[in-house]
Short mmCIF file of C-alpha atoms in Angstrom, two decimals:
data_model
loop_
_atom_site.label_atom_id
_atom_site.label_comp_id
_atom_site.label_asym_id
_atom_site.label_seq_id
_atom_site.Cartn_x
_atom_site.Cartn_y
_atom_site.Cartn_z
CA MET A 204 59.98 27.19 -12.60
CA VAL A 205 57.67 25.51 -15.12
CA ALA A 206 60.37 22.92 -15.91
CA LYS A 207 60.71 22.08 -12.20
CA GLU A 208 56.95 21.61 -11.89
CA MET A 209 56.96 19.31 -14.93
CA THR A 210 59.66 17.08 -13.41
CA ARG A 211 58.13 16.92 -9.93
CA LYS A 212 57.02 13.40 -9.05
CA ARG A 213 53.34 12.81 -8.42
CA VAL A 214 51.91 10.40 -5.84
CA VAL A 215 49.67 7.89 -7.59
CA ASP A 216 48.95 5.62 -4.62
CA GLU A 217 49.40 5.86 -0.87
CA VAL A 218 48.96 3.81 2.27
CA SER A 219 48.66 6.36 5.03
CA GLY A 220 51.74 6.51 7.21
CA TRP A 221 53.52 3.71 5.44
CA LEU A 222 54.05 4.01 1.73
CA ARG A 223 53.77 6.35 -1.25
CA VAL A 224 54.00 5.20 -4.88
CA PHE A 225 55.01 7.80 -7.47
CA ASP A 226 54.18 8.09 -11.14
CA ASP A 227 57.72 7.14 -12.13
CA GLY A 228 57.38 3.81 -10.30
CA THR A 229 59.53 4.72 -7.30
CA VAL A 230 58.34 4.04 -3.76
CA ASP A 231 58.89 6.01 -0.55
CA ARG A 232 58.54 3.98 2.65
CA THR A 233 59.43 6.77 5.07
CA TRP A 234 57.25 6.44 8.17
CA THR A 235 54.88 9.43 8.43
CA GLY A 236 52.58 8.06 11.11
CA PRO A 237 52.71 8.79 14.86
CA PRO A 238 56.35 9.58 15.75
CA GLU A 239 56.09 7.62 19.00
CA ALA A 240 55.82 4.42 16.93
CA LEU A 241 59.01 5.06 14.96
CA PHE A 242 61.24 3.17 17.40
CA LEU A 243 59.57 -0.08 16.37
CA MET A 244 60.96 0.40 12.85
CA ASN A 245 64.50 1.27 13.89
CA PRO A 246 66.99 -1.32 12.60
CA VAL A 247 68.91 -3.40 15.15
CA GLN A 248 72.57 -3.95 14.33
CA PRO A 249 74.14 -7.43 14.69
CA PHE A 250 76.10 -8.23 17.85
CA ASP A 251 78.24 -11.20 18.87
CA THR A 252 78.31 -10.48 22.60
CA PRO A 253 75.17 -12.09 24.09
CA ARG A 254 72.25 -9.85 25.02
CA ASP A 255 69.30 -11.40 26.83
CA GLY A 256 70.71 -14.82 26.03
CA VAL A 257 71.21 -14.50 22.25
CA THR A 258 73.70 -13.26 19.70
CA LEU A 259 72.66 -11.67 16.42
CA HIS A 260 74.37 -12.29 13.09
CA ASP A 261 73.71 -11.34 9.47
CA ILE A 262 74.44 -13.80 6.66
CA PRO A 263 74.87 -12.15 3.23
CA GLY A 264 73.78 -13.77 -0.02
CA TYR A 265 70.45 -14.51 -1.67
CA PRO A 266 68.37 -14.16 0.23
CA SER A 267 70.12 -12.35 3.05
CA LEU A 268 69.47 -13.96 6.42
CA ARG A 269 69.54 -12.83 10.04
CA LEU A 270 70.43 -15.38 12.71
CA TYR A 271 69.26 -15.21 16.33
CA LEU A 272 71.44 -17.75 18.14
CA PRO A 273 70.81 -18.75 21.78
CA GLU A 274 73.87 -18.39 23.97
CA SER A 275 74.01 -22.04 24.98
CA SER A 276 72.08 -25.26 24.60
CA SER A 277 72.62 -28.83 25.77
CA LYS A 278 71.41 -30.30 22.47
CA PRO A 279 71.22 -29.29 18.77
CA LEU A 280 68.78 -26.46 18.16
CA SER A 281 65.63 -26.57 16.08
CA ILE A 282 65.52 -23.91 13.37
CA LEU A 283 62.67 -21.41 13.05
CA LEU A 284 62.80 -20.00 9.51
CA HIS A 285 61.05 -16.65 9.84
CA PHE A 286 59.14 -14.67 7.20
CA HIS A 287 58.27 -11.13 8.28
CA GLY A 288 54.92 -9.51 7.57
CA GLY A 289 53.97 -6.18 6.05
CA GLY A 290 51.37 -7.05 3.43
CA PHE A 291 54.19 -8.00 1.03
CA CYS A 292 54.92 -4.25 0.75
CA ILE A 293 56.68 -2.96 3.87
CA SER A 294 58.97 -3.81 6.80
CA HIS A 295 62.42 -5.32 7.12
CA PHE A 296 63.83 -8.22 9.09
CA SER A 297 66.16 -5.86 11.00
CA TRP A 298 63.34 -3.82 12.56
CA PHE A 299 63.14 -3.63 16.34
CA MET A 300 59.53 -4.87 16.34
CA TYR A 301 60.77 -8.23 15.07
CA HIS A 302 63.97 -8.24 17.08
CA GLN A 303 62.27 -7.77 20.44
CA PHE A 304 60.00 -10.79 19.86
CA TYR A 305 62.21 -13.19 17.92
CA SER A 306 65.25 -12.73 20.16
CA ARG A 307 62.99 -13.55 23.10
CA LEU A 308 61.51 -16.54 21.26
CA ALA A 309 64.95 -17.86 20.29
CA ALA A 310 66.06 -17.85 23.92
CA ALA A 311 62.79 -19.28 25.24
CA VAL A 312 62.38 -22.29 22.94
CA PRO A 313 65.48 -22.44 22.57
CA ALA A 314 65.90 -22.41 18.81
CA ALA A 315 68.01 -20.82 16.10
CA VAL A 316 65.75 -18.23 14.47
CA VAL A 317 66.73 -17.49 10.87
CA SER A 318 64.89 -14.46 9.49
CA VAL A 319 64.68 -13.89 5.73
CA ASP A 320 65.19 -10.57 3.95
CA LEU A 321 62.14 -10.52 1.68
CA PRO A 322 61.72 -8.46 -1.52
CA LEU A 323 58.91 -5.91 -1.31
CA ALA A 324 56.02 -5.00 -3.60
CA PRO A 325 55.02 -3.16 -5.68
CA GLU A 326 58.54 -3.29 -7.11
CA HIS A 327 58.54 -7.05 -6.53
CA ARG A 328 55.02 -8.43 -6.48
CA MET A 329 54.18 -11.90 -5.30
CA PRO A 330 55.42 -14.58 -5.75
CA SER A 331 58.78 -12.77 -5.30
CA ALA A 332 58.61 -13.00 -1.49
CA ALA A 333 57.63 -16.67 -1.65
CA ASP A 334 60.47 -17.35 -4.07
CA ALA A 335 62.89 -15.79 -1.57
CA GLY A 336 61.41 -17.88 1.24
CA PHE A 337 61.87 -21.07 -0.77
CA ALA A 338 65.41 -19.99 -1.70
CA ALA A 339 66.14 -19.56 2.03
CA LEU A 340 65.04 -23.13 2.63
CA LEU A 341 67.39 -24.27 -0.14
CA ARG A 342 70.21 -22.29 1.53
CA LEU A 343 69.57 -24.21 4.73
CA ARG A 344 69.65 -27.48 2.79
CA ARG A 345 73.04 -26.57 1.31
CA LEU A 346 74.32 -25.76 4.78
CA ALA A 347 72.97 -29.05 6.14
CA ARG A 348 74.88 -30.87 3.39
CA GLY A 349 78.08 -29.01 4.18
CA ARG A 350 78.16 -27.23 0.83
CA ASP A 351 78.13 -23.71 2.25
CA GLY A 352 79.71 -22.30 5.36
CA SER A 353 82.30 -19.76 4.30
CA ASP A 354 80.59 -17.07 6.36
CA PRO A 355 81.32 -17.20 10.13
CA ALA A 356 77.61 -17.02 10.97
CA GLU A 357 76.89 -19.93 8.62
CA ARG A 358 79.48 -21.99 10.46
CA LEU A 359 77.88 -21.06 13.79
CA LEU A 360 74.46 -22.13 12.54
CA ARG A 361 75.71 -25.40 11.07
CA ALA A 362 77.48 -26.29 14.31
CA ALA A 363 74.50 -25.46 16.54
CA ALA A 364 71.43 -26.57 14.60
CA ASP A 365 69.47 -29.74 13.90
CA PHE A 366 68.48 -29.35 10.24
CA SER A 367 66.00 -32.21 10.49
CA ARG A 368 63.85 -29.92 12.66
CA VAL A 369 63.09 -26.85 10.56
CA PHE A 370 59.89 -24.94 11.37
CA LEU A 371 58.53 -22.21 9.12
CA ILE A 372 57.11 -19.24 11.06
CA GLY A 373 55.64 -16.00 9.78
CA ASP A 374 53.75 -12.91 10.88
CA SER A 375 50.67 -11.70 8.97
CA SER A 376 51.55 -11.94 5.25
CA GLY A 377 54.57 -13.94 6.39
CA GLY A 378 52.05 -16.49 7.60
CA ASN A 379 50.82 -16.79 4.01
CA LEU A 380 54.39 -17.61 3.04
CA VAL A 381 54.50 -20.37 5.68
CA HIS A 382 51.63 -22.14 3.92
CA LEU A 383 52.95 -21.49 0.43
CA VAL A 384 56.61 -22.40 1.04
CA ALA A 385 55.58 -25.50 3.00
CA ALA A 386 53.32 -26.55 0.12
CA TRP A 387 56.11 -26.04 -2.40
CA ALA A 388 58.51 -27.97 -0.18
CA GLY A 389 55.95 -30.77 0.01
CA GLU A 390 56.02 -31.17 -3.77
CA GLU A 391 59.50 -32.67 -3.39
CA ASP A 392 60.28 -35.97 -1.71
CA SER A 393 62.32 -36.45 1.45
CA GLU A 394 65.43 -37.42 -0.53
CA PHE A 395 65.40 -34.01 -2.27
CA TRP A 396 65.55 -32.27 1.10
CA SER A 397 67.67 -34.71 3.13
CA PRO A 398 69.12 -34.21 5.67
CA LEU A 399 66.86 -31.15 6.05
CA ARG A 400 63.25 -31.75 7.05
CA VAL A 401 60.39 -29.28 7.39
CA ALA A 402 58.95 -30.43 10.71
CA GLY A 403 56.15 -27.89 11.09
CA GLY A 404 54.68 -24.51 10.25
CA ILE A 405 53.57 -21.66 12.50
CA PRO A 406 51.45 -18.97 10.76
CA LEU A 407 50.85 -16.09 13.19
CA GLN A 408 47.65 -14.22 12.30
CA PRO A 409 48.18 -15.02 8.61
CA GLY A 410 46.84 -12.67 5.97
CA PHE A 411 44.17 -15.03 4.67
CA VAL A 412 41.18 -13.15 3.28
CA ARG A 413 38.48 -13.17 0.63
CA SER A 414 37.30 -10.53 -1.81
CA THR A 415 34.07 -10.23 0.15
CA ARG A 416 34.33 -8.74 3.62
CA SER A 417 34.09 -11.17 6.51
CA ARG A 418 31.93 -10.44 9.53
CA SER A 419 34.99 -9.56 11.63
CA GLU A 420 36.19 -7.12 8.96
CA LEU A 421 32.78 -5.45 8.96
CA GLU A 422 32.14 -5.40 12.70
CA LEU A 423 35.49 -5.05 14.46
CA GLN A 424 37.14 -1.66 14.78
CA ALA A 425 40.82 -1.26 13.97
CA ASP A 426 42.55 -0.33 17.23
CA SER A 427 46.02 0.27 15.85
CA VAL A 428 47.80 2.14 13.06
CA PHE A 429 49.58 -1.14 12.35
CA PHE A 430 46.58 -2.83 10.74
CA THR A 431 43.53 -1.22 9.15
CA LEU A 432 41.14 -2.22 6.36
CA ASP A 433 42.70 0.46 4.15
CA MET A 434 46.12 -1.13 4.68
CA LEU A 435 44.73 -4.60 4.00
CA ASP A 436 43.08 -3.55 0.74
CA LYS A 437 45.87 -1.40 -0.63
CA PHE A 438 48.80 -3.59 0.33
CA LEU A 439 47.23 -6.63 -1.28
CA ALA A 440 46.33 -4.65 -4.40
CA LEU A 441 50.00 -3.68 -4.64
CA GLY A 442 51.43 -6.99 -3.50
CA LEU A 443 49.48 -9.65 -5.39
CA PRO A 444 50.13 -10.39 -9.07
CA GLN A 445 48.83 -7.65 -11.37
CA GLY A 446 45.07 -7.93 -11.72
CA ALA A 447 44.62 -10.55 -8.99
CA THR A 448 41.92 -10.27 -6.33
CA LYS A 449 42.04 -11.34 -2.69
CA ASP A 450 40.61 -14.69 -3.83
CA HIS A 451 44.02 -15.53 -5.28
CA PRO A 452 45.54 -18.69 -3.73
CA PHE A 453 48.32 -16.61 -2.17
CA THR A 454 45.76 -14.94 0.10
CA CYS A 455 42.89 -17.44 0.01
CA PRO A 456 44.34 -20.97 0.10
CA MET A 457 40.96 -22.24 1.28
CA GLY A 458 39.19 -20.80 -1.78
CA ASP A 459 38.01 -22.32 -5.05
CA ALA A 460 40.97 -20.92 -7.02
CA ALA A 461 43.51 -22.66 -4.78
CA PRO A 462 44.70 -26.27 -5.05
CA PRO A 463 42.39 -28.56 -3.05
CA LEU A 464 43.78 -28.70 0.46
CA GLU A 465 43.35 -32.49 0.50
CA GLN A 466 46.00 -32.68 -2.21
CA VAL A 467 48.53 -30.32 -0.60
CA ARG A 468 51.34 -32.02 1.33
CA LEU A 469 51.88 -29.96 4.47
CA PRO A 470 53.62 -30.51 7.80
CA PRO A 471 51.75 -30.12 11.12
CA LEU A 472 50.70 -26.51 11.70
CA LEU A 473 50.13 -24.30 14.71
CA VAL A 474 47.95 -21.37 13.59
CA ALA A 475 47.78 -18.38 15.93
CA VAL A 476 44.60 -16.29 15.70
CA ALA A 477 43.79 -13.06 17.55
CA GLU A 478 40.26 -12.51 18.86
CA ARG A 479 40.15 -8.82 17.90
CA ASP A 480 41.95 -9.20 14.58
CA LEU A 481 40.05 -7.77 11.62
CA ILE A 482 40.74 -11.02 9.73
CA HIS A 483 39.89 -13.26 12.68
CA ASP A 484 37.02 -14.94 10.80
CA THR A 485 38.98 -15.85 7.67
CA ASN A 486 41.85 -17.12 9.84
CA LEU A 487 39.40 -19.52 11.50
CA GLU A 488 37.86 -20.40 8.12
CA TYR A 489 41.34 -21.45 6.94
CA CYS A 490 41.82 -23.59 10.06
CA GLU A 491 38.47 -25.32 9.61
CA ALA A 492 39.10 -25.94 5.90
CA MET A 493 42.49 -27.45 6.75
CA LYS A 494 40.98 -29.75 9.36
CA GLU A 495 38.22 -30.85 6.98
CA ALA A 496 40.92 -31.67 4.43
CA GLY A 497 42.60 -33.97 6.95
CA GLN A 498 45.55 -31.69 7.64
CA GLU A 499 47.11 -31.67 11.11
CA VAL A 500 46.29 -28.24 12.56
CA GLU A 501 46.39 -26.83 16.07
CA VAL A 502 44.74 -23.46 16.73
CA LEU A 503 45.65 -20.93 19.39
CA VAL A 504 43.13 -18.09 19.81
CA SER A 505 44.49 -15.17 21.83
CA GLY A 506 41.67 -13.33 23.60
CA GLY A 507 41.37 -9.55 23.83
CA VAL A 508 44.19 -8.69 21.41
CA SER A 509 44.46 -7.74 17.74
CA HIS A 510 46.63 -8.36 14.71
CA SER A 511 50.35 -9.03 15.41
CA PHE A 512 49.91 -7.80 18.99
CA TYR A 513 53.18 -9.40 20.12
CA LEU A 514 55.23 -7.14 17.80
CA ASN A 515 54.06 -3.96 19.56
CA LYS A 516 56.73 -3.63 22.23
CA PHE A 517 55.00 -0.65 23.83
CA ALA A 518 51.84 -2.72 24.39
CA VAL A 519 53.84 -5.79 25.47
CA ASP A 520 55.52 -3.70 28.18
CA ASN A 521 52.54 -1.60 29.28
CA ASP A 522 49.35 -3.57 28.70
CA PRO A 523 48.87 -6.58 30.99
CA THR A 524 46.61 -8.40 28.50
CA THR A 525 49.11 -8.03 25.64
CA ALA A 526 51.94 -9.12 27.93
CA THR A 527 50.05 -12.23 29.05
CA ARG A 528 48.97 -13.19 25.54
CA THR A 529 52.53 -12.75 24.24
CA GLU A 530 53.89 -15.06 26.93
CA GLU A 531 51.14 -17.58 26.14
CA LEU A 532 52.08 -17.43 22.45
CA ILE A 533 55.74 -18.08 23.23
CA VAL A 534 54.84 -21.02 25.48
CA ALA A 535 52.57 -22.47 22.77
CA ILE A 536 55.29 -22.20 20.13
CA LYS A 537 57.84 -23.79 22.47
CA ASP A 538 55.44 -26.65 23.20
CA PHE A 539 54.62 -27.18 19.50
CA VAL A 540 58.29 -27.27 18.51
CA GLY A 541 59.07 -29.61 21.39
CA ARG A 542 56.42 -32.09 20.28
CA HIS A 543 57.32 -32.12 16.59
#
């Protein structure tokens, strides 16, 4: 009995409902929050018979990719390269919460949505997720040059897509990756990427913060188990490089520790901000800093909703405000892609 007690693992850190870290370094991501929310985390299996106007395909390799392909289009499709959120620590590109939005977005734009399987912290701290995002962009470049394509889904993507119109899009911490991967891509010239071109970026309620609490963090009340101050603090402590604070450039690109925004080569951006998001204020601070630096930035503020509202299928279906704001977001993304 004593031997069993000695070998029992001990929880050394926990994010309520989402994640437990043990003293041996292992991580348990079993959902222990409200059971009615579990369906949002159920994985969706690929299918090649169209549903709601799209087919769904997985592409193995590094990094693994998931392709949402509209059923038909009269012209080559733009590509939305998608980075999921989760504070760098949780979630998976196969989850229903992403599927229900990105399948709808793919059909509405229409565009080929390519979602990236990102490594998770604390086992793989940043910049691991950004490295995977950049590697995904390089995979698309190889496809555009005809150097890959052995997988059937790769052949489908190459036949359907316009690789000169790649848009990076990401939810929450995935929005951070939009900025970072776009900046890394901008360090290379057009010949390096040709025929691929990063035409734009779409950070959706990106996880941009500072070490000091913003007014919105202090005054707004979390209205969902999907985003709380405890989650924000703990995920970033686990996800950023060891010893880093929230002022790190990965989470505060508008801060003093980050490269001056005037010197960062970025494509046009559409930044989506939610009025009731805890990090509403630092999202807007990022937008203002980008504009002051001469970057091309459009801002969409969604009223009456909170962080990543469009991923909550229950709210999308049952709350008129969430439904309206989600449709407005889709229309804004479609318009942005159409103009760039």
